[in-house]
Coordinates of N, CA and C in Angstrom, one line a residue:
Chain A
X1 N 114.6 -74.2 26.3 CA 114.7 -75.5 25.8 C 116.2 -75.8 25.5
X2 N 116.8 -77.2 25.9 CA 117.9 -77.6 25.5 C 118.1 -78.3 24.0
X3 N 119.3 -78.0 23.4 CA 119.6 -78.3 22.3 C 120.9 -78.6 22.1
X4 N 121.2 -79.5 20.8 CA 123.1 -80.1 20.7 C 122.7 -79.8 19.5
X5 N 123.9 -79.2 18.8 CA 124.2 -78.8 17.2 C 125.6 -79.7 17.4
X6 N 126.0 -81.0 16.5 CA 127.0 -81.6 16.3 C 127.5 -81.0 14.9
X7 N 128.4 -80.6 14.6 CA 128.4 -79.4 13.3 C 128.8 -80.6 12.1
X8 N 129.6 -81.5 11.9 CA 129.8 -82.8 11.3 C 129.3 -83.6 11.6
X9 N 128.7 -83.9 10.7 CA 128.2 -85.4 10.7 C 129.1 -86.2 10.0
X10 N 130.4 -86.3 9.7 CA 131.0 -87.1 9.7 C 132.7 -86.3 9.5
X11 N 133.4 -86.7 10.0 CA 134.8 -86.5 9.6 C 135.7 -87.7 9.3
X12 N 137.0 -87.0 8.9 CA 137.8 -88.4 8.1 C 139.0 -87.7 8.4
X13 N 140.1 -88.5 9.2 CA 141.3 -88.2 9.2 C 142.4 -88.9 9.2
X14 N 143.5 -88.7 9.4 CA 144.3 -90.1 8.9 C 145.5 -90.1 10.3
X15 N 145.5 -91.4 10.1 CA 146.2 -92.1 11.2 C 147.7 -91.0 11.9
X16 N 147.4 -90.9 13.0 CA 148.4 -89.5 13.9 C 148.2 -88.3 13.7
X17 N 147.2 -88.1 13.0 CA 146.6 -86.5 13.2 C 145.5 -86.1 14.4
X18 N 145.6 -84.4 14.4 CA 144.3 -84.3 15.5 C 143.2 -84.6 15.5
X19 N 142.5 -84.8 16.1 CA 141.2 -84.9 15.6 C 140.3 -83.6 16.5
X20 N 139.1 -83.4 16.0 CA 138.4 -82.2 16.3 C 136.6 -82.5 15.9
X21 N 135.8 -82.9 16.9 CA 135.0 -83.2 16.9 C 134.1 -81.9 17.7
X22 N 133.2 -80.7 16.6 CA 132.6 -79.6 17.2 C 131.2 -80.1 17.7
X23 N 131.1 -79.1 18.4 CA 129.3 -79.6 19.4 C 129.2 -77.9 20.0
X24 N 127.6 -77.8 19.9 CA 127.4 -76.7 20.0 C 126.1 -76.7 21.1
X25 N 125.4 -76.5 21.9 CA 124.4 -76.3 22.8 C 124.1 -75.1 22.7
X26 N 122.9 -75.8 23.6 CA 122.0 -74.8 24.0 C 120.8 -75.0 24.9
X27 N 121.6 -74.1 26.3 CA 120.8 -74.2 27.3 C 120.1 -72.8 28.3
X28 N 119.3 -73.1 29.1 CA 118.5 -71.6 29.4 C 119.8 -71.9 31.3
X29 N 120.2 -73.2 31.4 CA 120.6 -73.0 32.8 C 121.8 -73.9 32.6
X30 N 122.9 -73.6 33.8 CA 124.2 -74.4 33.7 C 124.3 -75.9 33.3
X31 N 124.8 -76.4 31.5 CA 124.2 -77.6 31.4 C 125.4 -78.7 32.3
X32 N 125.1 -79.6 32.2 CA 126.4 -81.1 32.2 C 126.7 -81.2 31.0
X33 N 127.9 -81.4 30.4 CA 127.4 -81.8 28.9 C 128.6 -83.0 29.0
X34 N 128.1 -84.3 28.0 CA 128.9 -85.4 28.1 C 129.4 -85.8 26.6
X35 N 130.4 -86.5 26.5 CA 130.7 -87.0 25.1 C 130.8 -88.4 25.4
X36 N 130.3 -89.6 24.5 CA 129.8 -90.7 24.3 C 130.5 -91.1 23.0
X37 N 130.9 -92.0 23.0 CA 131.6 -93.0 22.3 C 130.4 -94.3 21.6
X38 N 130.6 -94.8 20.6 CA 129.9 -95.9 19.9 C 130.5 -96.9 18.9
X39 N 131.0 -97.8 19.4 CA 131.9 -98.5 18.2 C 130.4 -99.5 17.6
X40 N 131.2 -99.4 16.4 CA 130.0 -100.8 15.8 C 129.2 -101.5 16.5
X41 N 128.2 -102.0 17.0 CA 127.5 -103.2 17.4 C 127.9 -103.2 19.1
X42 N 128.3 -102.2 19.6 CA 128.8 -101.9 20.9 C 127.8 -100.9 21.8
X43 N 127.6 -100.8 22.5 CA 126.8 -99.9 23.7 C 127.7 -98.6 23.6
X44 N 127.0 -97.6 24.2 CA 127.8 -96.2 24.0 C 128.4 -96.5 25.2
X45 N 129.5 -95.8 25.4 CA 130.7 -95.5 26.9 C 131.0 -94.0 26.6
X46 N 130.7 -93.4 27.6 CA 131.2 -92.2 27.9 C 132.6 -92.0 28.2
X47 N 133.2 -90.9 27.1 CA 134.1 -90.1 27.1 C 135.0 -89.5 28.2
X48 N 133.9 -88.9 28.4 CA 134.5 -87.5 29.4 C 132.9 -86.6 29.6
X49 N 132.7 -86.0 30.9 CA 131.8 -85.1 30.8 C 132.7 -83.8 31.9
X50 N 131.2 -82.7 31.6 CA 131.6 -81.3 32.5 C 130.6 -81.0 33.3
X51 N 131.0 -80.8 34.5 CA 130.0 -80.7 35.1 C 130.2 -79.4 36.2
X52 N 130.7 -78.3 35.3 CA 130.9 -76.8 36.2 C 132.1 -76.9 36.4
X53 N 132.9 -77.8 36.8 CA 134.5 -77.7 37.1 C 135.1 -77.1 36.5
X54 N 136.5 -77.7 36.5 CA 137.5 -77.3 35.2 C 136.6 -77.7 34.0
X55 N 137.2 -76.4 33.5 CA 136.4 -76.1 31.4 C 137.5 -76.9 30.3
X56 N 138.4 -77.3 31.1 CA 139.0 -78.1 30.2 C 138.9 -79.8 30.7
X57 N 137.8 -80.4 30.0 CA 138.0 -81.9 31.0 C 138.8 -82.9 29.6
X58 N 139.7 -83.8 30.8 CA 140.6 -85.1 30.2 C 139.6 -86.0 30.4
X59 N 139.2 -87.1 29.0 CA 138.6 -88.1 29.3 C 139.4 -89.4 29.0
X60 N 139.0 -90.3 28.6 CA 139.8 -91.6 28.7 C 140.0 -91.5 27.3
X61 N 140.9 -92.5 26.9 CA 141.6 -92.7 25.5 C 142.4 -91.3 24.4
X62 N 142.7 -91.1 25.7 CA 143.5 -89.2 25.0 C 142.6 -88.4 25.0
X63 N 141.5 -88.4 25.2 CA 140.8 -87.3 24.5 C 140.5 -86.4 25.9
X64 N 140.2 -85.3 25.0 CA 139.7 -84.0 25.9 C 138.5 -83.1 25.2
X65 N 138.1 -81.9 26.3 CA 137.3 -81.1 25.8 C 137.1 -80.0 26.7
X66 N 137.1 -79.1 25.5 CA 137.2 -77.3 26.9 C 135.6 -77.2 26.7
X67 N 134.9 -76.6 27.4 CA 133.8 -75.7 27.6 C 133.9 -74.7 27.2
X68 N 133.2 -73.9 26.5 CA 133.4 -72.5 26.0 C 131.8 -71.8 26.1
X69 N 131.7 -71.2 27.7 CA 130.5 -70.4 27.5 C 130.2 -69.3 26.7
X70 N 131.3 -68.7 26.6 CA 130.8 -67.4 25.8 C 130.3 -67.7 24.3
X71 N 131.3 -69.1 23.6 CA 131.0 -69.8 22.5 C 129.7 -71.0 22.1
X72 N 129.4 -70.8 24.0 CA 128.3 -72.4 24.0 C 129.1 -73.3 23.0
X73 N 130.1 -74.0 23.5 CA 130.5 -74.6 22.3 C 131.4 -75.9 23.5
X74 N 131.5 -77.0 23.0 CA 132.1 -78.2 24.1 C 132.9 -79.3 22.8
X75 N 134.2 -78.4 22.1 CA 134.5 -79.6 21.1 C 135.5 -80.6 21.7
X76 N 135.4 -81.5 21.2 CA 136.3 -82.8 21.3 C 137.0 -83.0 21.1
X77 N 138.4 -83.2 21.3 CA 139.8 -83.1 20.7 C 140.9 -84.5 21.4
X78 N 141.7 -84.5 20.1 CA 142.5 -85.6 20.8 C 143.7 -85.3 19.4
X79 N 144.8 -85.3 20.1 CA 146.2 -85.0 19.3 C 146.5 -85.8 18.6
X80 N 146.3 -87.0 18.8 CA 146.9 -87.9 17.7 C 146.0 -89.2 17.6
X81 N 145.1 -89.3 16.4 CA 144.3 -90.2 15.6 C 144.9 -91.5 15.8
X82 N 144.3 -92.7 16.2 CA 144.8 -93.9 16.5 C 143.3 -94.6 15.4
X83 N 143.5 -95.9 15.0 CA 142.8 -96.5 14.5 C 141.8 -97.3 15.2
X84 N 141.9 -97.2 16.3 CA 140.4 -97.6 17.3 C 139.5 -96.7 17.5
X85 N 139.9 -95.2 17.0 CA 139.1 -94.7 17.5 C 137.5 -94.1 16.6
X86 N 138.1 -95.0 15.5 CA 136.8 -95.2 14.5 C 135.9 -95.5 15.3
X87 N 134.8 -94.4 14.5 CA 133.7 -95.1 16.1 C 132.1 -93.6 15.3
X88 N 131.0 -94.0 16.5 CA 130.7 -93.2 16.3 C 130.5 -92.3 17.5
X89 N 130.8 -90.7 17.3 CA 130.6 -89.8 18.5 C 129.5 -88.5 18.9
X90 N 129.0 -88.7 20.5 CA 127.9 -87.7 20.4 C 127.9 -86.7 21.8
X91 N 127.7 -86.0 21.2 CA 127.9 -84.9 22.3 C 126.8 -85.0 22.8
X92 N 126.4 -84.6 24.1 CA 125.0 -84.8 25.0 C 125.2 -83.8 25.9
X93 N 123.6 -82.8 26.1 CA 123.6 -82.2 27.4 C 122.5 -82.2 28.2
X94 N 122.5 -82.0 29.3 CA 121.7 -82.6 30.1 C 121.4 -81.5 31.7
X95 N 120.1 -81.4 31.9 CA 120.6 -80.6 33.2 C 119.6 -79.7 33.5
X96 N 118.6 -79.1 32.3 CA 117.6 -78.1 32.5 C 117.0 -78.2 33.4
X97 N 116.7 -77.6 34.8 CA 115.7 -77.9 36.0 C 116.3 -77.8 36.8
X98 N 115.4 -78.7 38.2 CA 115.5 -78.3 39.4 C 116.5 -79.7 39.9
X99 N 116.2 -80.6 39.3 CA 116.8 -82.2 39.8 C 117.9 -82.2 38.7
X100 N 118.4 -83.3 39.3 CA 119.3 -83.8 38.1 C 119.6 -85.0 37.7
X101 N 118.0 -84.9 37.5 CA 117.9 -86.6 36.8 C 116.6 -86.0 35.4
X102 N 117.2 -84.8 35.1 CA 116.5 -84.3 33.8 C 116.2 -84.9 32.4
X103 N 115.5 -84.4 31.9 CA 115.9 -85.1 30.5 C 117.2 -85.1 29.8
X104 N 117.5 -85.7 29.0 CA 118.7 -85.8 28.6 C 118.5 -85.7 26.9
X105 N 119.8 -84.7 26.2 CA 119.2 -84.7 24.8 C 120.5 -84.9 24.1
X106 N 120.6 -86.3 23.5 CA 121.9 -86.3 22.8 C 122.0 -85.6 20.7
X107 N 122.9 -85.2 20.8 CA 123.5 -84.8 19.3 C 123.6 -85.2 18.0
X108 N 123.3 -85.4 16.9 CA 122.8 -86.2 16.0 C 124.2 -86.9 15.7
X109 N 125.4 -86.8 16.6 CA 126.3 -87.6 16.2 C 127.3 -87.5 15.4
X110 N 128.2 -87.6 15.5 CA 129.9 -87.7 14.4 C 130.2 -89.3 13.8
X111 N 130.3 -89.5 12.6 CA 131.2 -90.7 12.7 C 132.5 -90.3 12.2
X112 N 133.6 -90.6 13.0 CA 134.7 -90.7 12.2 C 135.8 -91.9 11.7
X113 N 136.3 -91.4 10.8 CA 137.2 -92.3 9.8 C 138.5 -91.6 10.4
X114 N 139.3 -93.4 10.2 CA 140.7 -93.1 10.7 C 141.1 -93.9 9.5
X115 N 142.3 -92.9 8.5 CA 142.8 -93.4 7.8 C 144.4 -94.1 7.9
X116 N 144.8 -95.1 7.7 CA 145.6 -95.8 8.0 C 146.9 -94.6 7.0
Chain B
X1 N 132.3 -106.1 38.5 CA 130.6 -105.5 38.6 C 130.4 -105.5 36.9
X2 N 128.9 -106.4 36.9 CA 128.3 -106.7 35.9 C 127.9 -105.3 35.5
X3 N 128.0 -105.3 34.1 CA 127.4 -103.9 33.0 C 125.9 -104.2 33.5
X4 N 125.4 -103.2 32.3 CA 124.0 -103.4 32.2 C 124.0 -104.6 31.1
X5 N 122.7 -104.9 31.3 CA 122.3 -106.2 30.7 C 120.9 -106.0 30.0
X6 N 120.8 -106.8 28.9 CA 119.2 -106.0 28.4 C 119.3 -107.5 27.5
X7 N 117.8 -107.6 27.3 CA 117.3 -109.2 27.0 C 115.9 -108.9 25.9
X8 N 116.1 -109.4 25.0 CA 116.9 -110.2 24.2 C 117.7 -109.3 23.3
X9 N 119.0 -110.0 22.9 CA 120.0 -108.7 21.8 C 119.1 -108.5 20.9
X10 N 118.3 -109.5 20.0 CA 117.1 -109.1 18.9 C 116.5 -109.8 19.3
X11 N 115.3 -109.4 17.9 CA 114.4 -109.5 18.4 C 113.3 -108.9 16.7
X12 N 112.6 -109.8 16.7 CA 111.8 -109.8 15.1 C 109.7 -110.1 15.3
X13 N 109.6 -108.8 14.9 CA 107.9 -109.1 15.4 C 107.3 -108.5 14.0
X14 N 106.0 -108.5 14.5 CA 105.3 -107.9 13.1 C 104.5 -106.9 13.2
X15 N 104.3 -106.0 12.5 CA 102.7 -105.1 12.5 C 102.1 -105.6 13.2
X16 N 101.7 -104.8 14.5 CA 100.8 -105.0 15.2 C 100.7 -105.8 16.2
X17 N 102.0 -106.2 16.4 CA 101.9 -107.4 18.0 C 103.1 -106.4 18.7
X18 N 103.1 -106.9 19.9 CA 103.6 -106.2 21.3 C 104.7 -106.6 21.5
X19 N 105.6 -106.1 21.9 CA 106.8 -106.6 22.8 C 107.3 -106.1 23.5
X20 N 108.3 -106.9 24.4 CA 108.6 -106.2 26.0 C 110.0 -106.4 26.0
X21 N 110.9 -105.2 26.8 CA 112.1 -105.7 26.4 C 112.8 -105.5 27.9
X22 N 113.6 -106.3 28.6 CA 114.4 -106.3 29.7 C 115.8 -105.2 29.7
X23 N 116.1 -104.7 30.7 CA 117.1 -104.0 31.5 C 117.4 -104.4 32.5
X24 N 118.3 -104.9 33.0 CA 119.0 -105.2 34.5 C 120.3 -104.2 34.6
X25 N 120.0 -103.1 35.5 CA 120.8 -102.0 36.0 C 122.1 -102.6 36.2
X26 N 123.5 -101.6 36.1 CA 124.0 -102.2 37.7 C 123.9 -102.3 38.9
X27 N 124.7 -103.2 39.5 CA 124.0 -103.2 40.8 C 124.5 -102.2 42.0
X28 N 123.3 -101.9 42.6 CA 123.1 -100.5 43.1 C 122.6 -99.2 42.6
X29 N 122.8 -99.3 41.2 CA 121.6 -98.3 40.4 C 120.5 -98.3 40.2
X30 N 119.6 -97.2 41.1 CA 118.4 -97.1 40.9 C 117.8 -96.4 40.2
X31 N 119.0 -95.6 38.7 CA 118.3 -95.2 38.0 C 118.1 -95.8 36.7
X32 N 116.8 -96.0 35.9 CA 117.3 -96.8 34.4 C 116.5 -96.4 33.3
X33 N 117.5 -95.6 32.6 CA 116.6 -94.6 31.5 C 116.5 -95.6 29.9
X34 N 115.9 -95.1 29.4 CA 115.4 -96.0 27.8 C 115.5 -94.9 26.8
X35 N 116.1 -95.6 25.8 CA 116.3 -94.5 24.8 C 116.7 -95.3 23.4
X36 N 115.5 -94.6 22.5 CA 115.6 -95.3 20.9 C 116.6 -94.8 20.1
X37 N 116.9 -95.4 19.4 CA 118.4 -94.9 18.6 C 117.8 -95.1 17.1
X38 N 117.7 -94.7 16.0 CA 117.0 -94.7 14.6 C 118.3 -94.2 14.2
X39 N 118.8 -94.9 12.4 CA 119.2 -94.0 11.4 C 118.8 -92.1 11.2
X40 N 117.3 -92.2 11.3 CA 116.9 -91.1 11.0 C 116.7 -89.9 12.1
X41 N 116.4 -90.7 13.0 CA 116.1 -90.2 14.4 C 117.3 -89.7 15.4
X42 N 118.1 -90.2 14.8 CA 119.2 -90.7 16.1 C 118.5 -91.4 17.3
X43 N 119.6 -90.7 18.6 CA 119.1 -91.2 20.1 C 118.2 -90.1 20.7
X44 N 117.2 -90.9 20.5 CA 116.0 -90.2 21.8 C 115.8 -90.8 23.1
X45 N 115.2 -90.2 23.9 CA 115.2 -90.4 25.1 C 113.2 -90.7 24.6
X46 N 113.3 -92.0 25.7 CA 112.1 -92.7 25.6 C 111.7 -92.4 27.3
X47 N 112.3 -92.2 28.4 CA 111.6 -92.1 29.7 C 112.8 -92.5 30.6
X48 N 112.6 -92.5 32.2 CA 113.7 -92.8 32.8 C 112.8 -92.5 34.4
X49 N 113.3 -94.3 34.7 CA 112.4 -94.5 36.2 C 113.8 -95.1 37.3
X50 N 113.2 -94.0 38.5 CA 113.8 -94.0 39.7 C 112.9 -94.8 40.8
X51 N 113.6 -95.4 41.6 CA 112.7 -96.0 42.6 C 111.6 -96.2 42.3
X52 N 111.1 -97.0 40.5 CA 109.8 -98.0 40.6 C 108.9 -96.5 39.9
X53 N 109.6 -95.4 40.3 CA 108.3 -94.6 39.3 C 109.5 -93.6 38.1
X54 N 108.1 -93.2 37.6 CA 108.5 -92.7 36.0 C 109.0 -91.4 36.1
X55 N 110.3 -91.1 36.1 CA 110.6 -89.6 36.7 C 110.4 -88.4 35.4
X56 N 110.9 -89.3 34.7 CA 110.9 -88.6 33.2 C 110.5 -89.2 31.7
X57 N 109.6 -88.4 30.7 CA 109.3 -88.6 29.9 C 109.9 -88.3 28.6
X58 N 109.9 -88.8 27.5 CA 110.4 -87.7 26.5 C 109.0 -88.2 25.8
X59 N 109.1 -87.4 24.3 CA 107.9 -87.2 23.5 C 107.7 -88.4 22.2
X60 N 107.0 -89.5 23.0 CA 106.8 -90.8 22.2 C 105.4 -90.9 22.4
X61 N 104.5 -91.4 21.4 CA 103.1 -92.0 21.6 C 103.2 -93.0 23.1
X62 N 101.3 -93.1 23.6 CA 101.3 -94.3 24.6 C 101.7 -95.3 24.3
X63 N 101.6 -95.9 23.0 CA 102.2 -97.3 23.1 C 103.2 -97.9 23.3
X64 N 104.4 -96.4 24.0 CA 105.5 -97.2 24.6 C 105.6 -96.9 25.9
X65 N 105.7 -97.9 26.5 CA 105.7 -97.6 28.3 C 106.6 -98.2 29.3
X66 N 106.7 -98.4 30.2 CA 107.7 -98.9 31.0 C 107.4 -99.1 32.1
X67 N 108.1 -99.8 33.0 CA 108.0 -99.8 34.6 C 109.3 -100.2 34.9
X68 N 109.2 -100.6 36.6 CA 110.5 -101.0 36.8 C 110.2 -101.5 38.2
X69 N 110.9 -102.6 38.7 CA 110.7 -103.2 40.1 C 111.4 -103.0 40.8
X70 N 111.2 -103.7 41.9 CA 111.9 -103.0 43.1 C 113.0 -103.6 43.1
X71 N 114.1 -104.6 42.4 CA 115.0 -104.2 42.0 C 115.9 -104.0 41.4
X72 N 115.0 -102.6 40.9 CA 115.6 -101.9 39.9 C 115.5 -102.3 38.4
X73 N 115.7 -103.7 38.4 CA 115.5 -104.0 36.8 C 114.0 -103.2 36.6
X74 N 114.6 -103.2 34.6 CA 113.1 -102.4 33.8 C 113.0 -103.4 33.0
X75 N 111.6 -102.9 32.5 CA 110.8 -103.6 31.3 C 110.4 -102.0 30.5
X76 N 110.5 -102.5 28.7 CA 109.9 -101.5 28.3 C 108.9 -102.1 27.2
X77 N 107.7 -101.6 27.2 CA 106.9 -102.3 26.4 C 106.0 -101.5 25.3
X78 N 106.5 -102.3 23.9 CA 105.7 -101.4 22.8 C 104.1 -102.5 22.6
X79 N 103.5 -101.6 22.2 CA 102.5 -102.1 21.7 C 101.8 -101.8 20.5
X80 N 100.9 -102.5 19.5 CA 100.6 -102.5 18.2 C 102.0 -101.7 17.7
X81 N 102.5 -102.7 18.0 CA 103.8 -102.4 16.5 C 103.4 -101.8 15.4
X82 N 104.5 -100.9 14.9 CA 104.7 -99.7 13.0 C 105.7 -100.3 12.6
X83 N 105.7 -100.3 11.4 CA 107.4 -100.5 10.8 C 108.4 -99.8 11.6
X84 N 107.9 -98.3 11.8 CA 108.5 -96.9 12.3 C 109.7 -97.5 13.6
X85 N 109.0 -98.3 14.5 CA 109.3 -98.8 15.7 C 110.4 -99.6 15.7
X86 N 111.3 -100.3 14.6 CA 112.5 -100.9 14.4 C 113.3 -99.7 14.6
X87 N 114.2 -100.5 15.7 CA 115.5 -99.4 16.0 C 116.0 -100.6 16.9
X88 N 117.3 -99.7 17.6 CA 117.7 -100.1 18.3 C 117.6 -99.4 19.9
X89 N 117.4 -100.7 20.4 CA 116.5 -99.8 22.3 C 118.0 -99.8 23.2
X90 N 117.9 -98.8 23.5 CA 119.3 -98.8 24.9 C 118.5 -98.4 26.0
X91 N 119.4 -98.9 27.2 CA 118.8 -98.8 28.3 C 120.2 -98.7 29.2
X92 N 120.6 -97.4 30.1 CA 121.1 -97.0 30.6 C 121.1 -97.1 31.8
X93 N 121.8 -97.3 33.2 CA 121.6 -96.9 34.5 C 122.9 -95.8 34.8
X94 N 122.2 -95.3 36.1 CA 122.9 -94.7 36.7 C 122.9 -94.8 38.4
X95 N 123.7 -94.1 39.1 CA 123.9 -94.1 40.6 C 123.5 -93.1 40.9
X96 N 122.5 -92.7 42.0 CA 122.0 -91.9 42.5 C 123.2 -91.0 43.4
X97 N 124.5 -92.0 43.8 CA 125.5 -91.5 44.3 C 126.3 -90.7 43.4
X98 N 126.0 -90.4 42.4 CA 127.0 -90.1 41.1 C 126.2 -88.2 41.0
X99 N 126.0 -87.8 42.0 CA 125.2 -86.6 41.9 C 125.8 -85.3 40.8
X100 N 126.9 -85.4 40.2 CA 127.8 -84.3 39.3 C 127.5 -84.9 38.0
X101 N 126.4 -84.6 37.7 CA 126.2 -84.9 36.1 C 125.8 -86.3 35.7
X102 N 126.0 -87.2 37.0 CA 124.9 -88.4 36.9 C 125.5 -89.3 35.4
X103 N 126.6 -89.9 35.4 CA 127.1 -90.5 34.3 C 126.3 -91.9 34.1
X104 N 125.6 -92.4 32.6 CA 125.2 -93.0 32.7 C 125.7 -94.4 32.1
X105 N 125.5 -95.7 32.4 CA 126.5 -96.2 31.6 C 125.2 -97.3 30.8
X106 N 125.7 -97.1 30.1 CA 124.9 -98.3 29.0 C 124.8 -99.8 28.6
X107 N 124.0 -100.1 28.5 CA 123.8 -101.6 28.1 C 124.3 -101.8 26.2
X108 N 124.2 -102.8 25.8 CA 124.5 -103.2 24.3 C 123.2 -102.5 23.7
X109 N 121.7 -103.0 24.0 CA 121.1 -102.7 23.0 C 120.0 -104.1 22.8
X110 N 118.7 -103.6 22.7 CA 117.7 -104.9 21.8 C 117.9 -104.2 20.4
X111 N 118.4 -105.0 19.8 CA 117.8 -104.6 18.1 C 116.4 -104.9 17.6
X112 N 115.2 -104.3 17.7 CA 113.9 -104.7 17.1 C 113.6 -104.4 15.6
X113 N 113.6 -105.1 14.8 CA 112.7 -105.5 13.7 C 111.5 -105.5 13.8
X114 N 110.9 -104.9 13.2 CA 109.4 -104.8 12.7 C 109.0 -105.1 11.0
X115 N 108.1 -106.2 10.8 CA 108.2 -106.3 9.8 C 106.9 -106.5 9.3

């Protein structure tokens, strides 16, 4: 069975610092795993996903994220905190089976604070 | 190229009456998955239909169901409404050409009240 451990449920950091958003899985077969974006009152937009490639993926708005199988672990990172990026964030993996139009199981979610 | 689209933004009913909620894909995506979002719950996966049939389920009572036409737009429909059942509904598509992880992109959301 698949599973997302998002280790914060919330973080707070202040304006031009890193940020560090952990996610942890758990899968029996090679997952996809995506990160999703949520501003207030907004539809989610994806991040960045992995899909077996490079273990380090660039997604849009600075941000990145390594794969770490030995760690099962896909955290989110971005060097310098901007105040849009208040929002809320979720790690998702997806992929157990034969198709890949599997179920999909997103993470109970980050929100973070950007302090001015 | 139009987002996804989903009708109506809210939406206010009561114990025990039905509602139905629209998804219009983008266009050329035939895939269009539904998924509840709760305070408590987070985002669950409610189902997810390819070419008109139900490929995938996740673990909700009958009284929520779905279809989808030929093209492509969905409908998702509750029935005898719970308080439980206020959330907010997303409805996602994807490209069947998108074969690497199948990125999905999302609509805004019905906000349902149940009251």
């Amino acid at each position: 069975a698949q599973s997302v451990t998002q280790l914060d449920s919330h973080v707070s950091v202040s304006e031009g610092t890193p940020v560090l958003l952990r996610c942890n899985y758990s899968s029996s077969y090679s997952p996809s795993l995506f990160w999703y974006v949520q501003h207030p009152n907004k539809g989610l937009q994806l991040l960045l996903k992995y899909t077996s490639a490079a273990t380090l993926v660039k997604g849009i708005n600075g941000f990145e994220a390594e794969f770490k199988k030995s760690e099962t672990s896909f955290h989110l990172t971005k060097p310098s905190a901007h105040m849009s990026d208040a929002a809320e964030y979720f790690c998702v993996v997806k992929g157990e089976g034969k198709t890949s139009y599997d179920k999909v199981i997103f993470g109970p979610g980050t929100s973070l604070s950007v302090i001015p | 190229k139009a987002g996804v689209t989903q009708t109506p933004r809210y939406l206010i009913k009561t114990r025990g009456q039905q509602v139905t909620l629209s998804c219009s894909p983008i266009s050329g995506h035939r895939s269009v998955s539904w998924y509840q979002q709760t305070p408590g719950q987070g985002l669950q996966f409610l189902f997810e239909y390819f070419s008109e049939t139900q490929r995938n389920k996740g673990n909700f009572p009958g009284r929520f169901s779905g279809r989808q036409f030929s093209n492509s737009r969905s409908e998702m429909n509750v029935s005898t409404l719970e308080l439980g059942d206020s959330a907010l509904y997303l409805c996602a598509s994807s490209s069947p050409l998108d074969q690497d992880g199948n990125e999905q992109f999302f609509g805004p959301g019905t906000r349902l009240t149940v009251l």
